[in-house]
Structures are given as structure tokens and as C-alpha cells.
Backbone as JSON Lines, residues from 0, in Angstrom:
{"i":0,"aa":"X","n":[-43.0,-26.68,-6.25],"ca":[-42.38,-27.14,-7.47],"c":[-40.98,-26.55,-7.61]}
{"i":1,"aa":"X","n":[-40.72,-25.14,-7.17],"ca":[-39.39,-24.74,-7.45],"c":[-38.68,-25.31,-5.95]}
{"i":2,"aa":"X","n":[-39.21,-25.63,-5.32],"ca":[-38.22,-26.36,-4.46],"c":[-37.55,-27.84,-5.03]}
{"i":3,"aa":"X","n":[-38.29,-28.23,-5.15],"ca":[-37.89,-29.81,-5.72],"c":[-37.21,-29.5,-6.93]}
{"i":4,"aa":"X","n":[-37.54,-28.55,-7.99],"ca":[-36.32,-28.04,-9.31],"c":[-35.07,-28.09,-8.42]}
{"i":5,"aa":"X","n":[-34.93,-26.72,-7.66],"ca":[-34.24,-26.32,-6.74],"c":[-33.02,-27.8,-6.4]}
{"i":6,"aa":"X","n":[-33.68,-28.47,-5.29],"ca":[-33.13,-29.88,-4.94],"c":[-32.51,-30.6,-6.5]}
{"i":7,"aa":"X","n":[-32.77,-30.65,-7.43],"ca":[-32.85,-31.7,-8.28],"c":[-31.6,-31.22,-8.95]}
{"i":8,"aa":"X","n":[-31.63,-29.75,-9.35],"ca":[-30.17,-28.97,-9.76],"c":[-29.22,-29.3,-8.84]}
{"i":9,"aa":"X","n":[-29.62,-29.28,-7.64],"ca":[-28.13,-29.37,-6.82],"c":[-27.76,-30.62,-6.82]}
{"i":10,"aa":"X","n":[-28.58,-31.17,-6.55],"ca":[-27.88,-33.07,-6.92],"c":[-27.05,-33.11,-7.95]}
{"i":11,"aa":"X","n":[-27.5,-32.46,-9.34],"ca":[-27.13,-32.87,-10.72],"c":[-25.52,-32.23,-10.1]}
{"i":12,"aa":"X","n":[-25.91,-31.2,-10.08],"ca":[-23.99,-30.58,-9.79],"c":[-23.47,-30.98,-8.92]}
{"i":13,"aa":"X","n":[-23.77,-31.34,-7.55],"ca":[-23.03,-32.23,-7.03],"c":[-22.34,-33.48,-8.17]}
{"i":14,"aa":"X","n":[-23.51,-34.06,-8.61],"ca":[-22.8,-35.38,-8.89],"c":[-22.09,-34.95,-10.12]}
{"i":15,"aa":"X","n":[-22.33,-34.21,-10.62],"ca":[-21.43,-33.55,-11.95],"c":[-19.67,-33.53,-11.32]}
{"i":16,"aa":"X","n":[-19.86,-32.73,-10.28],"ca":[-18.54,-32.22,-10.19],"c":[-18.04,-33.33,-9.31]}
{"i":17,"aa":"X","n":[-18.55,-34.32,-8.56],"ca":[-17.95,-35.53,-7.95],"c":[-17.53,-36.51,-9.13]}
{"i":18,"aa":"X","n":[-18.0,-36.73,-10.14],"ca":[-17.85,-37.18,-11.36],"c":[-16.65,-36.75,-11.78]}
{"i":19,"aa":"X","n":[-15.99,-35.46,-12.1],"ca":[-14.89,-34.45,-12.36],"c":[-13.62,-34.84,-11.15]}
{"i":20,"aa":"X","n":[-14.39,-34.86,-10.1],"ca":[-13.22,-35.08,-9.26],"c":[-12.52,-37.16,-8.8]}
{"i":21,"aa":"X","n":[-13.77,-37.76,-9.62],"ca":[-13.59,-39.25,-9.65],"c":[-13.98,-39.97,-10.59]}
{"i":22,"aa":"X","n":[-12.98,-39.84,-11.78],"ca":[-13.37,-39.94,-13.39],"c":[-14.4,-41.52,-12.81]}
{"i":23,"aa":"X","n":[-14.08,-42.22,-12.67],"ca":[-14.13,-43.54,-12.48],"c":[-16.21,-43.93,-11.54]}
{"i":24,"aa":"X","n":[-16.29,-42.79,-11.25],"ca":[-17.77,-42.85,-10.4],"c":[-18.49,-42.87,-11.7]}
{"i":25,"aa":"X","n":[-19.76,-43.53,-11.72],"ca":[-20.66,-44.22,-12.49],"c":[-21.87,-43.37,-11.63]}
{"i":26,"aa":"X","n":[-22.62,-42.4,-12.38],"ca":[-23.96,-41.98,-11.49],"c":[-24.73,-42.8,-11.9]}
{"i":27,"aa":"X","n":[-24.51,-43.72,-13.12],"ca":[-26.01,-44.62,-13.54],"c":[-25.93,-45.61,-12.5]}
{"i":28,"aa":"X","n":[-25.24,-46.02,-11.38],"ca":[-25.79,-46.95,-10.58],"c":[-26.87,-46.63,-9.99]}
{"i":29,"aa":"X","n":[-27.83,-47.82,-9.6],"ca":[-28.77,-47.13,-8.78],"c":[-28.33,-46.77,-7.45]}
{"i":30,"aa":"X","n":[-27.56,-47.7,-6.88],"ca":[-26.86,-47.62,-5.7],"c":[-26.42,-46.21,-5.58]}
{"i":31,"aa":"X","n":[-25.65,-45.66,-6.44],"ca":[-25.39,-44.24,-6.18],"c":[-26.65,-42.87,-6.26]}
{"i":32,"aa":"X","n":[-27.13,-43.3,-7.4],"ca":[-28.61,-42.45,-7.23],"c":[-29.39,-42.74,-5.64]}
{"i":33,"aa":"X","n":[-29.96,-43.72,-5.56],"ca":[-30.17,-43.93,-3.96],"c":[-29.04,-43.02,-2.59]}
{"i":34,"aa":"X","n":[-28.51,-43.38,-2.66],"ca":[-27.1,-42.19,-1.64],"c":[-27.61,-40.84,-2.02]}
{"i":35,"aa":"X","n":[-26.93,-40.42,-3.29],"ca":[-27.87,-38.86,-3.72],"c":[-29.23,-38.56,-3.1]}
{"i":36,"aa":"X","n":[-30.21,-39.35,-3.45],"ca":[-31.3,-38.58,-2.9],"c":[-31.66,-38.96,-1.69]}
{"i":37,"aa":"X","n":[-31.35,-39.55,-0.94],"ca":[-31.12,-39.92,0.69],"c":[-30.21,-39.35,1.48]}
{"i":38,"aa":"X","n":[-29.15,-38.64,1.11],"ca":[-27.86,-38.44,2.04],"c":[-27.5,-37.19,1.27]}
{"i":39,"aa":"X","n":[-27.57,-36.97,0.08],"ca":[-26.5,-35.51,-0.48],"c":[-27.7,-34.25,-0.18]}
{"i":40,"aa":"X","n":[-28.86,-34.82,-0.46],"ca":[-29.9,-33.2,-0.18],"c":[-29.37,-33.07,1.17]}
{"i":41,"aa":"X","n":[-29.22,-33.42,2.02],"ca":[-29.13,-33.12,3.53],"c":[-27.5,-31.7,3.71]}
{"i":42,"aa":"X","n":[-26.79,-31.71,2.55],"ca":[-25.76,-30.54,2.72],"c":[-26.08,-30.19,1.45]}
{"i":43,"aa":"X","n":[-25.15,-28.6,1.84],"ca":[-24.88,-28.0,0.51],"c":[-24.15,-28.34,-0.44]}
{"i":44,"aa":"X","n":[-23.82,-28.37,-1.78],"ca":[-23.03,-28.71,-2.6],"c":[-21.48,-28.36,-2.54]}
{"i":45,"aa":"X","n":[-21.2,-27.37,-2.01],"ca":[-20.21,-26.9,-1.11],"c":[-19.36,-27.79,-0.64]}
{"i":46,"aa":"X","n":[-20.57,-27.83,0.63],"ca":[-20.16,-28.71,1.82],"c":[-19.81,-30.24,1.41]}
{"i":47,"aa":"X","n":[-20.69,-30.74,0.38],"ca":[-20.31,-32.4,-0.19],"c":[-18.86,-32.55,-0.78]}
{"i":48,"aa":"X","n":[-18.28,-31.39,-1.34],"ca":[-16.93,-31.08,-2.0],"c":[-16.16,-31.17,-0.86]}
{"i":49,"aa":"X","n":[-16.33,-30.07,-0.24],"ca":[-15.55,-30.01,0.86],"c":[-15.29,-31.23,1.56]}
{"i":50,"aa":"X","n":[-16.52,-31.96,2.36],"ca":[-15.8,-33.28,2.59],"c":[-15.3,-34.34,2.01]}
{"i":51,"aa":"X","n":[-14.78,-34.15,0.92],"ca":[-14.56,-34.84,-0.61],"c":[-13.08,-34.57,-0.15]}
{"i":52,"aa":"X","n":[-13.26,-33.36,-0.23],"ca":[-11.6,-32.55,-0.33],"c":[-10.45,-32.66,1.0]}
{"i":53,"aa":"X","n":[-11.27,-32.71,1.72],"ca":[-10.91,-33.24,3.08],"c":[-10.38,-34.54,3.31]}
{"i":54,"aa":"X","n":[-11.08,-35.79,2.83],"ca":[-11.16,-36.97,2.92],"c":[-9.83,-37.39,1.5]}
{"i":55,"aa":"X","n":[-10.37,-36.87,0.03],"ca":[-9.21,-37.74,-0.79],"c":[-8.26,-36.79,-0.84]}
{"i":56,"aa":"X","n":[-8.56,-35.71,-0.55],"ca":[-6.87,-34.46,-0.37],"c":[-6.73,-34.23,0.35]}
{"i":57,"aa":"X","n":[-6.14,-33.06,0.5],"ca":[-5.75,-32.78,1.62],"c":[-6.42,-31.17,2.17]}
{"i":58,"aa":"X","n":[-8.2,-31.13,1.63],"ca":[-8.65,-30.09,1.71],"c":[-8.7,-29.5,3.28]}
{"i":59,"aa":"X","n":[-9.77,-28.71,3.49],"ca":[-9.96,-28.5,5.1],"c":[-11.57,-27.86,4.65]}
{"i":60,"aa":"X","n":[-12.18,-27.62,6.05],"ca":[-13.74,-27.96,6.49],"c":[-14.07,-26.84,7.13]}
{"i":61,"aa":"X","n":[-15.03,-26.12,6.87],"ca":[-15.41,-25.1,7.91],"c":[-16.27,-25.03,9.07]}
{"i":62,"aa":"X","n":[-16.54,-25.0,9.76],"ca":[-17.2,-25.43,11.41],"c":[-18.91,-25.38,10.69]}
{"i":63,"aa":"X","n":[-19.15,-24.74,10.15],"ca":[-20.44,-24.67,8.99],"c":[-20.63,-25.77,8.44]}
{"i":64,"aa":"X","n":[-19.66,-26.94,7.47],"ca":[-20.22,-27.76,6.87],"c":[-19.81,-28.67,7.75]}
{"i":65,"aa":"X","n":[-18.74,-28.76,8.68],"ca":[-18.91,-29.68,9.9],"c":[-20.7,-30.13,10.22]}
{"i":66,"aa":"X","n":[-20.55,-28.97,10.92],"ca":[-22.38,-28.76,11.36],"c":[-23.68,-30.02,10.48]}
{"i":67,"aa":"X","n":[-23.06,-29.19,9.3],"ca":[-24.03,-30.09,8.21],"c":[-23.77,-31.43,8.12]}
{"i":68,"aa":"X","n":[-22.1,-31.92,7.9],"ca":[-21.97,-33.51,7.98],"c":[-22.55,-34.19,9.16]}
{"i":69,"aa":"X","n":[-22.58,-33.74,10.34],"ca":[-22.77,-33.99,11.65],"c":[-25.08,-34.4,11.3]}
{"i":70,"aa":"X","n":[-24.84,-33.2,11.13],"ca":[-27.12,-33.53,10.81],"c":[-27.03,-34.2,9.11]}
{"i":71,"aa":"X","n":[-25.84,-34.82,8.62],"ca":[-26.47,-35.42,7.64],"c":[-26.58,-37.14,8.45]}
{"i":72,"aa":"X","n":[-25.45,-36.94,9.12],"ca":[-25.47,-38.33,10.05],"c":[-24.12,-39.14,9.4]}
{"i":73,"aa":"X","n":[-23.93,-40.03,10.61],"ca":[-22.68,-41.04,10.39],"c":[-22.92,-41.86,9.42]}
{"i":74,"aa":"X","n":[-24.16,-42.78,9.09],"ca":[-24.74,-43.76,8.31],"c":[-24.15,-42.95,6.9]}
{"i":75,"aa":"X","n":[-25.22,-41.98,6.96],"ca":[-24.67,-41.42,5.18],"c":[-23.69,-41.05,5.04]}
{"i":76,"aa":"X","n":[-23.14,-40.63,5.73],"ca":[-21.11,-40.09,5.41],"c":[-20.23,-41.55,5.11]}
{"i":77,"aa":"X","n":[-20.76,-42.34,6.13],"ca":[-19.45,-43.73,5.71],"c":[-19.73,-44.33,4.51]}
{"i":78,"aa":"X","n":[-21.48,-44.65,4.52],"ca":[-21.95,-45.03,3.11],"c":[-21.11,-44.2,1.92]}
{"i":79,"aa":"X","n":[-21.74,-43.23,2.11],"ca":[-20.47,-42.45,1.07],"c":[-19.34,-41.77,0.24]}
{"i":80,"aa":"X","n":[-19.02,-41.83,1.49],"ca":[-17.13,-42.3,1.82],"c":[-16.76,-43.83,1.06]}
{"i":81,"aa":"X","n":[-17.35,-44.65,1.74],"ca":[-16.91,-45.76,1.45],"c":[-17.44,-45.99,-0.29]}
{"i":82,"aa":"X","n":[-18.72,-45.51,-0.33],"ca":[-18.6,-45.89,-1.87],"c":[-17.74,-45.64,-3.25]}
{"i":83,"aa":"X","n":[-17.08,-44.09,-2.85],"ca":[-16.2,-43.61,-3.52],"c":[-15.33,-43.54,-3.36]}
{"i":84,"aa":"X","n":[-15.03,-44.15,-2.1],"ca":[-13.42,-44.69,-1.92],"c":[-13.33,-46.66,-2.57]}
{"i":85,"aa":"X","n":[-14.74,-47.2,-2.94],"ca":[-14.52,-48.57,-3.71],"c":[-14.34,-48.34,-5.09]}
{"i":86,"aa":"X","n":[-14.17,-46.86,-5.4],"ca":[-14.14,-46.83,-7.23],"c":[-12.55,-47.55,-7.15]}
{"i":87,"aa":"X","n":[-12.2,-48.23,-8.2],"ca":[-11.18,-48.58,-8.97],"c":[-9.87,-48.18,-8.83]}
{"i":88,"aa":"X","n":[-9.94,-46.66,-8.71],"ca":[-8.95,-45.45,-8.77],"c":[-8.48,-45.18,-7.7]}
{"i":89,"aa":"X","n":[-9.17,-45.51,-6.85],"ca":[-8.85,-44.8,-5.52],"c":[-9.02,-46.6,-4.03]}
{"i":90,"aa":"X","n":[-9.44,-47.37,-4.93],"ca":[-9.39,-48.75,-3.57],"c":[-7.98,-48.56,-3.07]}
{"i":91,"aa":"X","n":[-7.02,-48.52,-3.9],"ca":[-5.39,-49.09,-3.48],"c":[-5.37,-47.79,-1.76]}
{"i":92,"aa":"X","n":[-6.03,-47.06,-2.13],"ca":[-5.63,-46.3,-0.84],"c":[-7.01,-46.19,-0.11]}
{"i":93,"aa":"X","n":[-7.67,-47.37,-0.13],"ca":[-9.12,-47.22,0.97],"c":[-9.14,-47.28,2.43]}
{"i":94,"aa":"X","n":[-8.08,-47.8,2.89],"ca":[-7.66,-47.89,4.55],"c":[-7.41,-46.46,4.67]}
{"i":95,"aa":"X","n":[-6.33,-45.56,4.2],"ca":[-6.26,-44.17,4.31],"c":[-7.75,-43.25,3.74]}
{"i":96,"aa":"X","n":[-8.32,-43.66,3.13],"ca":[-9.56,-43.09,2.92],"c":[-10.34,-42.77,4.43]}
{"i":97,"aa":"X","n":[-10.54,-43.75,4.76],"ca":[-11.56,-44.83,5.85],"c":[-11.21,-44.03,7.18]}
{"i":98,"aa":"X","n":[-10.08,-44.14,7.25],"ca":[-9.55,-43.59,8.93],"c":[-9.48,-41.56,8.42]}
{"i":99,"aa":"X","n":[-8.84,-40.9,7.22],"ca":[-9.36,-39.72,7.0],"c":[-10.8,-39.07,7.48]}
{"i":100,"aa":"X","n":[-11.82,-40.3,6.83],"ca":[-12.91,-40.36,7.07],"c":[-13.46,-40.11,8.63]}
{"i":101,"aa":"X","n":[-12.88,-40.89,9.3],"ca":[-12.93,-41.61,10.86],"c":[-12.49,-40.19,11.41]}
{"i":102,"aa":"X","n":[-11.34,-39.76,10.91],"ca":[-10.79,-38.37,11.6],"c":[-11.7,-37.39,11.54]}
{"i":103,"aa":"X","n":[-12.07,-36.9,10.59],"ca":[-13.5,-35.85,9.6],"c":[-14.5,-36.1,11.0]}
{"i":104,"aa":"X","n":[-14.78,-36.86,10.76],"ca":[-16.22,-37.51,11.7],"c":[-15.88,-37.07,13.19]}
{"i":105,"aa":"X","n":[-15.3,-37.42,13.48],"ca":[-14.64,-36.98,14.86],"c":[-14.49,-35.46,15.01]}
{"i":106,"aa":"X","n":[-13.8,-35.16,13.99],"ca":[-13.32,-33.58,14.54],"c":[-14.59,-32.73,14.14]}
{"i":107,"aa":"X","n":[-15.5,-32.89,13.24],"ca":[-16.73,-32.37,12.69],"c":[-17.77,-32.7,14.3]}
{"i":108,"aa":"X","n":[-18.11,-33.72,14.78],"ca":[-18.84,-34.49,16.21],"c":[-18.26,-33.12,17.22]}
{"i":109,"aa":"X","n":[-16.98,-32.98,17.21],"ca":[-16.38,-32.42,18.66],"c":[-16.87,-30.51,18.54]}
{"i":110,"aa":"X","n":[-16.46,-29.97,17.16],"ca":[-16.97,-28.88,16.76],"c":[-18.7,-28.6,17.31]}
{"i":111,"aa":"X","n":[-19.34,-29.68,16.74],"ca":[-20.76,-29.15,16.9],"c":[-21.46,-29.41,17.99]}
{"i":112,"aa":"X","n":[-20.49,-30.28,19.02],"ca":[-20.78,-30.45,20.62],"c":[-20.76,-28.92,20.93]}
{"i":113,"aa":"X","n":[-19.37,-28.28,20.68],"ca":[-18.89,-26.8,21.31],"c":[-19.69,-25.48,21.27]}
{"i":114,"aa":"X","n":[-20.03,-26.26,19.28],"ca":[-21.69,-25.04,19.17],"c":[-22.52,-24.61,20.08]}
């Protein structure tokens, strides 16, 4: 039971603070609830920022949450890349999203080969 609490807090703050960082994201979709509990338990809350920060700024990644994007898988990263790069706010620059993305993926893949 305190695992699944556990899980259920970190979702909420994830999507809390992805919310903060993309006024425009809607968690009442189901579409986005579905992504959350399929694809965000798989990293730390951290690590979901971080490739946030990476992808719409100009953050950077530590060979650690590399690791993690890499075992969350390609499927759930583009899915969710791409979904929050279709908010409103942020489409006008979704080609630069997309290939950021494409870069992330790549340089995160080459890191956890070296592991």
C-alpha cells in the first residue's frame, strides 16, 4: 500500500510541476493521465524535469537520468515529448522540439551503450 501511495505522490508532482512549467497542459485529459501512469512511473521526478529542461530549454541531463529515459523506452519519450510539445504554447516551435528530442534520445542511447 505505501508503495502505490508512494507512486501516486510522485505522479501528482510530476504533473504539478509540468503543469508550472506548461501553463497550457490540461492533466484532466485522459490521454495525459494514460502517459502518466504508463511512461512517468518508469523515472524519477527529477529525471521527467530534467528531460523537460533539456528538450524546451536549454537544460542538461545526467548520465543517471539518461539511463532512466533509455529503460523508460523510445515509445514513451516521443509520446511525451510530442504531447507537450502539441500544447498551444509551445506548437509554433514543435519541429525544434522534435529534433531536441531526437538529439536527447541519441545522446542518452550512446551514454548507456558505454555503461
Amino acid at each position: 500500500m505505501g508503495y502505490t501511495t508512494s507512486q501516486t505522490t510522485i505522479v501528482f508532482i510530476v504533473v504539478a510541476l509540468v503543469c508550472a512549467f506548461v501553463p497550457a497542459f490540461s492533466v484532466q485529459d485522459a490521454e495525459a493521465i494514460s502517459l502518466w501512469d504508463t511512461c512517468l512511473l518508469k523515472i524519477s521526478p527529477k529525471c521527467a524535469l530534467d528531460i523537460i529542461g533539456v528538450v524546451f530549454e536549454n537544460g542538461t541531463i545526467t548520465d543517471a537520468c539518461c539511463h532512466d529515459l533509455v529503460q523508460e523506452g523510445k515509445v514513451c519519450h516521443d509520446t511525451l515529448i510530442k504531447y507537450i510539445a502539441d500544447r498551444p504554447l509551445l506548437v509554433s516551435h514543435e519541429t525544434q522540439y522534435l529534433k531536441k528530442s531526437a538529439d536527447l534520445w541519441a545522446h542518452c542511447v550512446s551514454i548507456s551503450q558505454t555503461a
